[in-house]
Short mmCIF file of C-alpha atoms in Angstrom, two decimals:
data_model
loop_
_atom_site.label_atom_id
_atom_site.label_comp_id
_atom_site.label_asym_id
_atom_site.label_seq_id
_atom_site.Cartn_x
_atom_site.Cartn_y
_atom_site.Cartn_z
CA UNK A 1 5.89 -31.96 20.85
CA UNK A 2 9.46 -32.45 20.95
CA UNK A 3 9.14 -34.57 24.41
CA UNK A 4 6.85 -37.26 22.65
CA UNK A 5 7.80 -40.16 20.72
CA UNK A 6 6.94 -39.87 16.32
CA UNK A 7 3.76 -41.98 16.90
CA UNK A 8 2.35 -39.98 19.99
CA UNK A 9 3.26 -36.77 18.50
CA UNK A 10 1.52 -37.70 15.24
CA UNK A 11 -1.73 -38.65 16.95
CA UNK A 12 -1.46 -35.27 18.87
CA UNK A 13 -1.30 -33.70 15.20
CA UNK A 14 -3.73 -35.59 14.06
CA UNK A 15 -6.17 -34.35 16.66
CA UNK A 16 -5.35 -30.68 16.59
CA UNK A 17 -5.79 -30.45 12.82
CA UNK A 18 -8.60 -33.80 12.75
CA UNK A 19 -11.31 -31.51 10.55
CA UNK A 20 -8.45 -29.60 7.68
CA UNK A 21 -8.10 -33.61 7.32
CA UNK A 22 -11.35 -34.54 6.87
CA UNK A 23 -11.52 -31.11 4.73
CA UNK A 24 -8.84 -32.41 2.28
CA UNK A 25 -9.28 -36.19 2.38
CA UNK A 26 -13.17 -34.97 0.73
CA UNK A 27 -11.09 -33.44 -1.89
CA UNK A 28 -8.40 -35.67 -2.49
CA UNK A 29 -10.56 -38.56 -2.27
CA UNK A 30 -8.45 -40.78 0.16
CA UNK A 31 -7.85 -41.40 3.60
CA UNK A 32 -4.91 -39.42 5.03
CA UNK A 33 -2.74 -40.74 8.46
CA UNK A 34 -0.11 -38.89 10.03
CA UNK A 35 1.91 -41.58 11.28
CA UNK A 36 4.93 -40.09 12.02
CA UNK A 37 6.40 -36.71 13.41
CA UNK A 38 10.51 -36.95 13.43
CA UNK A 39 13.82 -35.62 12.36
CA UNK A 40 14.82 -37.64 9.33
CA UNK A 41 17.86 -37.05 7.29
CA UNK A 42 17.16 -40.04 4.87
CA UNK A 43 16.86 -39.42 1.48
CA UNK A 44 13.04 -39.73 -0.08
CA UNK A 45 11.65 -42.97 -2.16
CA UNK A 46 10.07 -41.96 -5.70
CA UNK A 47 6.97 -42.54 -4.25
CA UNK A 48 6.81 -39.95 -1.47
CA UNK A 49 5.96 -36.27 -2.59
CA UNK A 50 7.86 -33.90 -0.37
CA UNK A 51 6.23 -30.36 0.59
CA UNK A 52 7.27 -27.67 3.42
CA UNK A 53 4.60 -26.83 6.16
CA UNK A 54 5.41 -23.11 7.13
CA UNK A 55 4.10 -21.05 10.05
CA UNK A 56 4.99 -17.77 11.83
CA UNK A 57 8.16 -19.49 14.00
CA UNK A 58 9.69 -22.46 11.86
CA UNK A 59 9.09 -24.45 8.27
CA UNK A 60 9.01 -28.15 8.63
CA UNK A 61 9.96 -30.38 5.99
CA UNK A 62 7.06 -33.27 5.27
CA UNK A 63 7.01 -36.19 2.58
CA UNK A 64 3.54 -38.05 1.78
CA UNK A 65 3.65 -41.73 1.17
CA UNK A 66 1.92 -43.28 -1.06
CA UNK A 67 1.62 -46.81 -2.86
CA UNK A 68 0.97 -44.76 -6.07
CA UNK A 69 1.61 -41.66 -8.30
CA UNK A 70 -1.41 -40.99 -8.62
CA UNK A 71 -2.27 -39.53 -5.34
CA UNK A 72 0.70 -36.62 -5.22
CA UNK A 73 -0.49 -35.96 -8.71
CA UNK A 74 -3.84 -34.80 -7.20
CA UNK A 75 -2.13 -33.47 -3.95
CA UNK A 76 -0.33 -31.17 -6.42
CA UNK A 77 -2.93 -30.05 -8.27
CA UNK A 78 -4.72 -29.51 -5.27
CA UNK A 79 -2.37 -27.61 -3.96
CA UNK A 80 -2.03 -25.54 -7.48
CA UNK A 81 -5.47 -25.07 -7.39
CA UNK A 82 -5.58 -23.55 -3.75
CA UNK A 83 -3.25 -21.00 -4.94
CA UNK A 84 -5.54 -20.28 -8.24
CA UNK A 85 -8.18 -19.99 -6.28
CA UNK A 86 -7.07 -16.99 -3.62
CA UNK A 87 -9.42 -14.15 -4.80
CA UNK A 88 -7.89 -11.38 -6.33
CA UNK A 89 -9.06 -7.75 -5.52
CA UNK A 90 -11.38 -7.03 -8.20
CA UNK A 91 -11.33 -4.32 -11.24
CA UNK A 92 -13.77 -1.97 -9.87
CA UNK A 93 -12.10 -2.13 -6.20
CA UNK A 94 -11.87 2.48 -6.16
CA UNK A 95 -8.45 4.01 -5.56
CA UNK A 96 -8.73 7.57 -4.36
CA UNK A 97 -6.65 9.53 -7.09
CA UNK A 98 -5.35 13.21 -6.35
CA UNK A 99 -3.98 15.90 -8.91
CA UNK A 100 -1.11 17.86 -6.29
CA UNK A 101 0.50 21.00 -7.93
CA UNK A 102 3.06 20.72 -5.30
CA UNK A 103 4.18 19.57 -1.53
CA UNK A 104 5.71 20.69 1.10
CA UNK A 105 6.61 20.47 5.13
CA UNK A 106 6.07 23.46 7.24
CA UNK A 107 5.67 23.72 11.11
CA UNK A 108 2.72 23.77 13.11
CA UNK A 109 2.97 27.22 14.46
CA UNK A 110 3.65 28.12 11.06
CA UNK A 111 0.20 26.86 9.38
CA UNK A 112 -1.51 28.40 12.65
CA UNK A 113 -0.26 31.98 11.34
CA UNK A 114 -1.69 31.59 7.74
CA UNK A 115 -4.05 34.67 7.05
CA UNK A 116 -5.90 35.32 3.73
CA UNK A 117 -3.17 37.22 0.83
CA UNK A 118 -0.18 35.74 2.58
CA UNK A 119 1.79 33.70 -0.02
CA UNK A 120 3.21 30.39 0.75
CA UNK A 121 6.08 29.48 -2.03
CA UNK A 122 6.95 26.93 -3.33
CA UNK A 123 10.12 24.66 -2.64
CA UNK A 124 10.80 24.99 -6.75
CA UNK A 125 10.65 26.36 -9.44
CA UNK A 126 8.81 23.75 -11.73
CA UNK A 127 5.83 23.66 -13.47
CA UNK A 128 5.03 20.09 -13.10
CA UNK A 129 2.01 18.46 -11.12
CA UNK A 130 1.58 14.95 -10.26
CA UNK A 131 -0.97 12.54 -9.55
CA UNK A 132 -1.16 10.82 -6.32
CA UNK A 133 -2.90 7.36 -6.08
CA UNK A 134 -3.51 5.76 -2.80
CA UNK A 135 -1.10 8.15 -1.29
CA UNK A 136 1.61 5.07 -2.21
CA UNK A 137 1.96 6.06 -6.16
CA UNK A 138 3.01 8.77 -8.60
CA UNK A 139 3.07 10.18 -11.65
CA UNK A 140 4.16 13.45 -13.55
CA UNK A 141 1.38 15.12 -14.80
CA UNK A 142 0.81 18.58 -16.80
CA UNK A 143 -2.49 20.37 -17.34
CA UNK A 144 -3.10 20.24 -21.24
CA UNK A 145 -6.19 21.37 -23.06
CA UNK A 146 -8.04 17.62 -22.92
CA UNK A 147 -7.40 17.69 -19.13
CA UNK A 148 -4.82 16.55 -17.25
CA UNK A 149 -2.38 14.49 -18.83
CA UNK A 150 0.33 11.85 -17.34
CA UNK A 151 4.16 12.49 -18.25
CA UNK A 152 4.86 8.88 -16.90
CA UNK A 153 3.31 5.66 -16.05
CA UNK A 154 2.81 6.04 -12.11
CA UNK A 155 5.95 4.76 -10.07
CA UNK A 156 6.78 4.23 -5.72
CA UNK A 157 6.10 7.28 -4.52
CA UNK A 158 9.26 6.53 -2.08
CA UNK A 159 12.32 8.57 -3.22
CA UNK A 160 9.96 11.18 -4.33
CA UNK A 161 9.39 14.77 -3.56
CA UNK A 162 6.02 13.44 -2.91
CA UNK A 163 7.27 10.89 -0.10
CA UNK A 164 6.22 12.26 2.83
CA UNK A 165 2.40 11.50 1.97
CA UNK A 166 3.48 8.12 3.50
CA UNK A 167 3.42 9.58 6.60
CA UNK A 168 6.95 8.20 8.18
CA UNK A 169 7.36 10.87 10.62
CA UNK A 170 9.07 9.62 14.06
CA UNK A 171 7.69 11.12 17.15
CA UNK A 172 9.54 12.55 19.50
CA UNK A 173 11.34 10.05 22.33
CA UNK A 174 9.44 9.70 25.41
CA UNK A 175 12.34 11.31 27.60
CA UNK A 176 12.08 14.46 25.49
CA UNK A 177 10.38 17.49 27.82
CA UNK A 178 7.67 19.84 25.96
CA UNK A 179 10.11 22.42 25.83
CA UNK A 180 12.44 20.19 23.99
CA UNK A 181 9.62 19.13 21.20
CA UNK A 182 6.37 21.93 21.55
CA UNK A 183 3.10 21.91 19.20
CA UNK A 184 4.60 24.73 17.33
CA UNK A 185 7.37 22.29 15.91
CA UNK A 186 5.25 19.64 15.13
CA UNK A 187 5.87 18.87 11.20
CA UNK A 188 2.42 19.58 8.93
CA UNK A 189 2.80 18.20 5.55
CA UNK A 190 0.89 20.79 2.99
CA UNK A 191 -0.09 20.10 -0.45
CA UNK A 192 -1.84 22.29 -3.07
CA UNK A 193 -4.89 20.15 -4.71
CA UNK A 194 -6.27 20.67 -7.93
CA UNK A 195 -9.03 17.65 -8.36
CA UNK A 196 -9.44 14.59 -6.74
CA UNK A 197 -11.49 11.57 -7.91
CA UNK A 198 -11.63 7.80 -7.65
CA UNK A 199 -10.45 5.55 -10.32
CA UNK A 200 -11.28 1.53 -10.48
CA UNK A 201 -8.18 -0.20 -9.48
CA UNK A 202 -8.21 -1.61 -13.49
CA UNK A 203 -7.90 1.21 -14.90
CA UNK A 204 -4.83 2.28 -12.31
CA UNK A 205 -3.18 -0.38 -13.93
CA UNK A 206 -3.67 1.09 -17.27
CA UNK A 207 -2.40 4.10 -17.27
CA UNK A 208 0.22 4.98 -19.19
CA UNK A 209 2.64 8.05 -20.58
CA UNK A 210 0.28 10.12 -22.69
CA UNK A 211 -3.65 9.09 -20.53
CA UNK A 212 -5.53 11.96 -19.80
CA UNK A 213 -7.06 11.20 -16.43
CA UNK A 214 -10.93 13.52 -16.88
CA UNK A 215 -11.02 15.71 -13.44
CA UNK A 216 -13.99 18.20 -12.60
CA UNK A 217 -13.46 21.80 -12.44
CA UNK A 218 -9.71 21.79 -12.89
CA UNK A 219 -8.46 25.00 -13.51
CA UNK A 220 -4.36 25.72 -13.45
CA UNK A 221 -4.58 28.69 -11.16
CA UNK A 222 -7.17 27.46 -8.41
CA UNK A 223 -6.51 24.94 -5.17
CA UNK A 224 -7.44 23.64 -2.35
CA UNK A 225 -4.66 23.41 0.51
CA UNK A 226 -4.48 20.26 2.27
CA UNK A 227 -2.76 20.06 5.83
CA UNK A 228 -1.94 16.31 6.64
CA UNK A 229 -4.56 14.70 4.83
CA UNK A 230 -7.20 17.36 5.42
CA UNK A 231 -8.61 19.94 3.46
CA UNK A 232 -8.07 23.33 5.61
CA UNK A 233 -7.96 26.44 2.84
CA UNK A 234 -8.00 27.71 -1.09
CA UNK A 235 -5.99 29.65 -2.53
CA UNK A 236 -4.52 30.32 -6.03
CA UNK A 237 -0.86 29.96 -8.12
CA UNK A 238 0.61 33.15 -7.65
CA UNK A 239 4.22 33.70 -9.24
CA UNK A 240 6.17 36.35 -7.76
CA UNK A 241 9.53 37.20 -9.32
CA UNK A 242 11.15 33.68 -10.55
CA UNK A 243 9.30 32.29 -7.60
CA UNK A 244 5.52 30.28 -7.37
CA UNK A 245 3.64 29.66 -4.50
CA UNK A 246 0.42 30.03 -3.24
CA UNK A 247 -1.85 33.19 -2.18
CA UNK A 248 -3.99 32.35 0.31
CA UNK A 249 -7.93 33.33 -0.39
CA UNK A 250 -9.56 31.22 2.34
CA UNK A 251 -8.01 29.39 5.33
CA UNK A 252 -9.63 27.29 8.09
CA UNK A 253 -13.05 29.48 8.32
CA UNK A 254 -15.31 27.99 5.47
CA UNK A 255 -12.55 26.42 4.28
#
């Protein structure tokens, strides 16, 4: 495009893009020319209404002439209304919600050897659950007598104990032998479930300090162990000593 002269290149323009034209001179009501396609550095008349085409490699500056107002007032409010008009996701749109008593990263080989009554512990001491939503938010939760209840309004889930639900593990390099990087070392990330449910995205964004969020069947002592994602065992809160954790009861076979 830069090769051809403004008049040449406009007609080329005019051609690639002949029916979004036709598409907005039946909205606007007029008949739109490109007659030019050039560097310019002079400044704009009051009459032209300036405007920035952007694509994926450069923005390009543009100015519409026009022998009144009156048109750039409806290219603007076209333009306003094109943004108004972008559906939004709606209210009911389901966001899968989870209630985690805690996380944690173990090995592979290490979630191979899990047997029923061993006791996986916890990373801490606290008593604190939290709410997972979309596996990209979080909130503090405790278990009170109306169900569970939120401690905070949900928040990133980066920076969290909870982060590595977003799945940001970097594989090994391609250079690196099996002996270097085996199955057994393979990161698993393992978190203790109490409930699960969805929730319309609407009432996501309502949630507050204080909402009880109603879950099925939640008990405090009783989980279901997730390994990346997938639900592979149940077990129960066990505390031994000043430690938690979690006593295996089922693992892998009827899981």
């Amino acid at each position: 495009m830069k090769r051809l002269a403004p008049a040449h290149a406009a007609l080329l323009m005019e051609s690639v893009f002949e029916e979004d034209l036709e598409w907005i001179e039946s909205r606007l009501g007029e008949r739109i020319a490109i007659t030019s396609i050039e560097p310019r550095d002079t400044v704009l008349d009051k009459s032209a209404f300036a405007f920035v085409l952007t694509s994926k490699d450069e923005t390009i500056d543009c100015a519409l002439h026009t022998d009144g107002v009156g048109l750039a007032v409806r290219a603007g409010g076209f333009l306003d209304e094109i943004v108004k008009a972008r559906p939004s996701i709606p209210a009911e749109f389901p966001l899968p919600v989870c209630l985690w008593r805690n996380a944690l990263t173990i090995s592979f080989g290490e979630l191979q050897g899990l047997q029923p009554d061993d006791v996986v512990l916890f990373d801490d001491e606290e008593e604190e659950a939290a709410f997972v939503i979309a596996e990209r938010l979080y909130a503090p939760a405790i278990l009170s007598a109306n169900g569970p209840q939120l401690l905070a309004a949900p928040t990133a889930i980066a920076g969290s104990k909870w982060e590595w639900t977003m799945n940001q593990y970097t594989p090994p390099h391609a250079d690196q032998t099996l002996e270097e990087s085996t199955l057994d070392e393979l990161p698993v990330a393992l978190a203790f479930e109490l409930g699960r449910t969805a929730m319309p995205l609407g009432e996501v964004r309502q949630l507050a300090p204080g909402a009880i969020v109603p879950l099925a069947n939640v008990t405090k002592e009783t989980v279901d162990i997730i390994a990346n994602g997938k639900r592979v065992g149940r077990g129960e809160i066990v505390r031994i000593g000043e430690s938690l954790g979690v006593r295996i009861a089922r693992m892998f076979d009827n899981a």
